[in-house]
CSV table of C-alpha atoms in Angstrom, one decimal:
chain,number,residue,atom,x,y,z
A,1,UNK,CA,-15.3,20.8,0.8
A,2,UNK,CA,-14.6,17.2,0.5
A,3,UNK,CA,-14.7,16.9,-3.2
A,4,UNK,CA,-12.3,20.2,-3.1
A,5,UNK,CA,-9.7,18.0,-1.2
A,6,UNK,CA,-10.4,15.0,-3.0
A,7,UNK,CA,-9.5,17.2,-6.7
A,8,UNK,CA,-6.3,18.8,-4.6
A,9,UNK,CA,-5.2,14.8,-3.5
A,10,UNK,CA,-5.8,13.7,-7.0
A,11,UNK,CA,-3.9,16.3,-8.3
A,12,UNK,CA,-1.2,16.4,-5.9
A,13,UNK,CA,-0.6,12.6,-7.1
A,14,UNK,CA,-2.0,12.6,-10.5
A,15,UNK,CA,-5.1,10.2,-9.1
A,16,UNK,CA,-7.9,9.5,-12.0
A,17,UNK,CA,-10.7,11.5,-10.7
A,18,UNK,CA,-11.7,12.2,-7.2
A,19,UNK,CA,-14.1,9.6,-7.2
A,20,UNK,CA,-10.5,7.3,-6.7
A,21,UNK,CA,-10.2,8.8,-3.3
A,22,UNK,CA,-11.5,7.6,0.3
A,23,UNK,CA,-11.4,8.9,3.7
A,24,UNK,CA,-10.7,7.3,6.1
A,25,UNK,CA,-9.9,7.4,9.9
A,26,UNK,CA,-5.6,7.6,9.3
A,27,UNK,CA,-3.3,5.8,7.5
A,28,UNK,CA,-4.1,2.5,9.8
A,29,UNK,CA,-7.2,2.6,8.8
A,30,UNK,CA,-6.8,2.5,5.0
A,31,UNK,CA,-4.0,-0.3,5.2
A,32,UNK,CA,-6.3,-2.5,7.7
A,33,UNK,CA,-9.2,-1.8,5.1
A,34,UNK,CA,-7.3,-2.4,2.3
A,35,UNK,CA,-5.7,-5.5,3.6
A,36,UNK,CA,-8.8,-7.2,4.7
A,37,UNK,CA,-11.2,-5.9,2.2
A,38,UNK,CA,-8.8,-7.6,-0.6
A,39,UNK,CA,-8.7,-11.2,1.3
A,40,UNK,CA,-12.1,-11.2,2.2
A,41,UNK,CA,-13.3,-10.5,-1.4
A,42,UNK,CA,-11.0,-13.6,-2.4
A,43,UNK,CA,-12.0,-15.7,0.5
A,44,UNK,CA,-15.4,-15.0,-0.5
A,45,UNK,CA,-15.0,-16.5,-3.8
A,46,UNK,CA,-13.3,-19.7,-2.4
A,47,UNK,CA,-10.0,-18.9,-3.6
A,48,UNK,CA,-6.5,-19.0,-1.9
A,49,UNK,CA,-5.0,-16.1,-0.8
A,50,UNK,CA,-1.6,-14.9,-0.6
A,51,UNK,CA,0.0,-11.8,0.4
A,52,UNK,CA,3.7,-10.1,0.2
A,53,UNK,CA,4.9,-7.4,2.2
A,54,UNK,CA,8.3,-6.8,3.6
A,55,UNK,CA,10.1,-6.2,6.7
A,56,UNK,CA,10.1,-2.6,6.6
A,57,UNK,CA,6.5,-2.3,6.8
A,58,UNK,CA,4.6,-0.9,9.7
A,59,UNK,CA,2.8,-3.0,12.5
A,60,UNK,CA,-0.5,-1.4,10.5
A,61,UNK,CA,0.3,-4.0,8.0
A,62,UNK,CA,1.7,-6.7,9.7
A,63,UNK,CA,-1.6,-6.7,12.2
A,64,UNK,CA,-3.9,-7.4,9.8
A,65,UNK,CA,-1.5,-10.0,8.2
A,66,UNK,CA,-1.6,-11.7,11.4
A,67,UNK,CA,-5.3,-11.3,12.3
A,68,UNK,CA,-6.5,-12.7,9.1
A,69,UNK,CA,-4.6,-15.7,9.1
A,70,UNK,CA,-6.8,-17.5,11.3
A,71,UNK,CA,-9.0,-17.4,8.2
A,72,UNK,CA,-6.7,-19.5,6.1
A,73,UNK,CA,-4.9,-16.0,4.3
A,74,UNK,CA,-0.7,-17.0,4.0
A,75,UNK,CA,1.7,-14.2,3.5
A,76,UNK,CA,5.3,-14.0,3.2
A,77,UNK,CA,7.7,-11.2,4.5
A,78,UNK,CA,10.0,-10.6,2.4
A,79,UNK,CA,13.7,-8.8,4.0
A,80,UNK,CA,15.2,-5.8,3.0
A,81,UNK,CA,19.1,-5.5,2.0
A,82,UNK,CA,20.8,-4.9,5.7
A,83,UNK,CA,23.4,-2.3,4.6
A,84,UNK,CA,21.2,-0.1,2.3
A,85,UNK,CA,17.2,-1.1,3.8
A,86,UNK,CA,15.8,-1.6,0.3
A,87,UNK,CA,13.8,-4.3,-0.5
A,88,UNK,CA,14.9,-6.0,-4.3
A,89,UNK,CA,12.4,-6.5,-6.5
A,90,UNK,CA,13.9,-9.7,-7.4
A,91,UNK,CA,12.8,-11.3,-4.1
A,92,UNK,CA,9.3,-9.4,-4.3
A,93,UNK,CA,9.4,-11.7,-7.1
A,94,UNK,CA,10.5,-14.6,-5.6
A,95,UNK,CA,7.9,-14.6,-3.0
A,96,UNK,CA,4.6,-14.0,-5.5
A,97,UNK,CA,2.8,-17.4,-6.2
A,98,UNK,CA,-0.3,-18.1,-8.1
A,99,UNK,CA,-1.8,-17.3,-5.3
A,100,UNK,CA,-0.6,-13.8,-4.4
A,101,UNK,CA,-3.7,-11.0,-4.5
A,102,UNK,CA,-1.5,-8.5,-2.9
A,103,UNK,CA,1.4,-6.6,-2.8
A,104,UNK,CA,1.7,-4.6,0.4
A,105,UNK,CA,5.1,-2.2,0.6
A,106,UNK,CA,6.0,0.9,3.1
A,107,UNK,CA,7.4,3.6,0.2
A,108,UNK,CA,9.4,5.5,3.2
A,109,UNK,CA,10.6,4.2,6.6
A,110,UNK,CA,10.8,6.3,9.5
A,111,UNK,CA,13.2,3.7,11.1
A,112,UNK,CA,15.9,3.9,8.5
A,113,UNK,CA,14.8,6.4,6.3
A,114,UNK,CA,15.1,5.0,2.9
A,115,UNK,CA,12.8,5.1,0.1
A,116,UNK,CA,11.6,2.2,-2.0
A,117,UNK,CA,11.4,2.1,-5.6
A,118,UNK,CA,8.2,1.5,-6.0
A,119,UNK,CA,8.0,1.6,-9.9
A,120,UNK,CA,10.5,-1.5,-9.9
A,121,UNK,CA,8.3,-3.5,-7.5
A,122,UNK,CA,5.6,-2.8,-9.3
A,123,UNK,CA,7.3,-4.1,-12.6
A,124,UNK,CA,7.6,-7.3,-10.7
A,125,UNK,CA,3.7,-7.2,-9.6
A,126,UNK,CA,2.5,-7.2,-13.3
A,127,UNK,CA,-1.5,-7.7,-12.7
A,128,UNK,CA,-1.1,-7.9,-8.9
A,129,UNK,CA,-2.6,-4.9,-6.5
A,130,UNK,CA,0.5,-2.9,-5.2
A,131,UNK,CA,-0.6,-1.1,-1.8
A,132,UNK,CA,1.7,1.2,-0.8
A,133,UNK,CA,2.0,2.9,2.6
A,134,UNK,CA,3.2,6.7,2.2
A,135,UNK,CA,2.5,7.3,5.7
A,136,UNK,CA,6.0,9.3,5.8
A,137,UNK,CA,6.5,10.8,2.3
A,138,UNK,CA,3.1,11.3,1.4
A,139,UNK,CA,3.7,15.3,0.7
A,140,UNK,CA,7.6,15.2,1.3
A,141,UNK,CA,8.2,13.0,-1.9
A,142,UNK,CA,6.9,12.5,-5.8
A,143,UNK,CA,4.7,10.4,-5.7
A,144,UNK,CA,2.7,9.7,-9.4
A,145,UNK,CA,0.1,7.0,-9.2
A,146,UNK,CA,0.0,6.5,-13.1
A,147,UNK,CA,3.7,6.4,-13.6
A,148,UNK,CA,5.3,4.3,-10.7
A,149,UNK,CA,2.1,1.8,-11.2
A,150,UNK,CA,0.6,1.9,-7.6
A,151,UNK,CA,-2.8,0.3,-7.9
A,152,UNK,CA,-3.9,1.5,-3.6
A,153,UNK,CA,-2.4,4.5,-2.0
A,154,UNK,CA,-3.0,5.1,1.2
A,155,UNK,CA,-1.7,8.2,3.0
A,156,UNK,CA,-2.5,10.0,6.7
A,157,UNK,CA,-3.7,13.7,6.7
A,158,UNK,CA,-1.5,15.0,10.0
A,159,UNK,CA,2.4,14.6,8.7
A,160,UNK,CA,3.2,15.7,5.7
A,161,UNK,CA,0.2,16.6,4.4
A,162,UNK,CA,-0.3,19.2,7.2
A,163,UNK,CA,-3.6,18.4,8.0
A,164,UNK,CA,-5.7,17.1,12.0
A,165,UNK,CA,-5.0,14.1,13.6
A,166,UNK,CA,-7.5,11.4,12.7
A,167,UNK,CA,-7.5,12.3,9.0
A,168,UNK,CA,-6.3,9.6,6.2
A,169,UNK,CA,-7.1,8.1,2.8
A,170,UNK,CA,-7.0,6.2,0.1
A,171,UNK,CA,-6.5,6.5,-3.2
A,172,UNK,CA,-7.5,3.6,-5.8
């Protein structure tokens, strides 16, 4: 059964192969493994480590952020536009150093409801990880790995995906 959902994930996003996908406990759970997993294999290498996200993201995000900054890992938070809740590109940008390993963004808010573009970011991210969090349109909206350039998708199984509480992924 688990390879069956993995293939139906894949295809539903147009993932490589089903060996891409993870389980995981929820969408929390992918981010916070994500997140950490990414700094720690820098910080293990002795190397600096950066991370962007935005203001829209979700406490599942900015946690982790938080936790692992005791362990030397910056980030910056960049704002979204108050009048329409998109985050530009241009200051995803602005906030990448040499340092950056990661590019954390939510794709849909359930605050304001607007959708980021994530292929844009991306464009700005060049050879840096994009994360994205499709907790709320994971299901609801078009969402294509290959073409809008996300490098880590992770996604819970309960909203729009129909499935039990405790259920989420990840997608590489």
């Amino acid at each position: 059964m688990p390879l069956l959902l993995r293939l139906r994930l894949c295809k539903l996003v147009n993932a490589p192969s089903p060996t891409h996908c993870i389980f995981t406990l929820n969408c929390s759970d992918s981010l916070n493994l994500t997140i950490c997993g990414i700094a720690k294999h820098w910080l293990l290498q002795q190397k600096q480590v950066h991370i962007v996200t935005t203001a829209m993201n979700h406490n599942s995000v900015l946690r982790p952020l938080h936790a692992i900054a005791s362990e030397g890992v910056t980030h910056t938070i960049v704002e979204a536009d108050s009048k329409t809740g998109l985050v530009s590109p241009e200051d995803i940008a602005n906030a990448i150093t040499k340092d950056t390993k990661l590019v954390a963004i939510v794709h849909g808010s359930n605050v304001t409801g607007t959708v980021q573009d994530i292929r844009a970011i991306k464009d700005v991210c060049v050879e840096i990880p994009l994360l994205v969090d499709a907790a709320q349109t994971m299901g609801h909206t078009d969402i294509d790995v290959r073409r809008d350039g996300i490098d880590l998708l992770a996604f819970p199984g309960h909203k729009g995906l129909l499935g039990p509480l405790g259920t989420g992924g990840l997608i590489i």
